[in-house]
Amino acid sequence: MSGDKQKKLTIFDLQEKVDRGEKIFQVTAVDFPSAQLVDRSGVDCILIGDSLGMTALGYPSTVPVSMDEMVHHAKAISRAASRSILVGDLPLGAYHSSHSEAITNAIRMVKEGGADVVKIEGGKEFAATAKAVVDAGIPVMAHIGLTPQLISKLGGFRVQGKSAEAGAQLVADALALEAAGCFAIVLEAIPDRVATLITEKLRIPTIGIGAGPGCDGQNLVLHDMVGLFDRFTPKFAKKYADCWSLITKALGEFQDEVKNGQFPMQEHSFSMRDEDYAAFLESISKK
Ligand code: KIV
């Protein structure tokens, strides 16, 4: 946990951390309480990730997530976070048609959603889009490797960059996105040695998720970390707590205690003075 919780971090703090040889922490949150927990834990960045489509909205993938849904969640998250940098994911369809659509939605994410910066998925084919958003004044975090918005093109949630050619493509993508002005880049589900090499080649920070320990920082999705998503846990997601079991146990105990008359007890109930209760009974009997 880091020191001063009140000081709002900026993208320059991230670069300084990396320059000092310190690691960056980024965690995906979905709503007000999860963002409060993450912000207070001392992480550097809260990702308002479109994975919330799966963890909070029950979609089978991030593909159906809309810009309106992202803004709705971003508003709740930004009300909770005072310290961390808020990274707002632009969902599929929010930046794919034109640069002007990308700029409009990036501004919406910042202005309405309260994000500090935006994240877009894709390799060097999205470098010009990233540059357009950066030139409009909104910092951009890039995201390459496994890019879940393009799941059909990738053929599923698969590790990327495993062949020599695909690894070299990732290096070219990362360099193009850095040249476009992105301030950081997420490397998702790529071989650790490829991620380390990209990290060495780039000046901007790399934030890995399933990309090994050689990245400048690490990202996890809160729901995966604390066991609040029961459909599947990706190989790269370490489960630090099992909240699903805790909550299931609590729900079972609640029902047992209501059945057994153990809940609610006096301390959960509200009382009425004897004279008021007597007057109440009298007024009822008159009716
Ligand atoms: O949406 C998300 O949480 C993400 C991370 C997996 C990087 O994009």
PDB file of C-alpha atoms and ligand atoms in Angstrom, residues 28 47 49-51 89 119 121 143 186 188 209 219 221, ligand 1:
ATOM      1  CA  THR A  28     -10.323  -3.347 -12.973  1.00  0.00           C
ATOM      2  CA  LEU A  47      -9.359   0.380 -15.011  1.00  0.00           C
ATOM      3  CA  GLY A  49     -12.644  -2.071 -18.082  1.00  0.00           C
ATOM      4  CA  ASP A  50     -15.226  -3.347 -20.507  1.00  0.00           C
ATOM      5  CA  SER A  51     -14.728  -6.741 -18.813  1.00  0.00           C
ATOM      6  CA  ASP A  89     -12.129   1.599 -21.701  1.00  0.00           C
ATOM      7  CA  LYS A 119      -7.882   2.817 -23.255  1.00  0.00           C
ATOM      8  CA  GLU A 121      -7.608  -2.156 -27.944  1.00  0.00           C
ATOM      9  CA  HIS A 143      -3.876  -2.604 -25.306  1.00  0.00           C
ATOM     10  CA  VAL A 186      -1.452  -3.146 -21.661  1.00  0.00           C
ATOM     11  CA  GLU A 188      -2.532  -9.201 -22.407  1.00  0.00           C
ATOM     12  CA  ILE A 209      -2.016  -9.249 -17.602  1.00  0.00           C
ATOM     13  CA  ASN A 219      -3.277  -5.578 -14.081  1.00  0.00           C
ATOM     14  CA  VAL A 221      -9.638  -7.813 -12.663  1.00  0.00           C
TER      15      VAL A 221
HETATM   16  O1  KIV B   1     -11.575  -4.797 -19.397  1.00  0.00           O
HETATM   17  C1  KIV B   1     -10.581  -5.110 -18.722  1.00  0.00           C
HETATM   18  O2  KIV B   1     -10.653  -5.395 -17.507  1.00  0.00           O
HETATM   19  C2  KIV B   1      -9.291  -5.126 -19.419  1.00  0.00           C
HETATM   20  C3  KIV B   1      -8.137  -5.765 -18.725  1.00  0.00           C
HETATM   21  C4  KIV B   1      -8.263  -7.247 -18.796  1.00  0.00           C
HETATM   22  C5  KIV B   1      -6.827  -5.270 -19.237  1.00  0.00           C
HETATM   23  O3  KIV B   1      -9.211  -4.669 -20.514  1.00  0.00           O
END
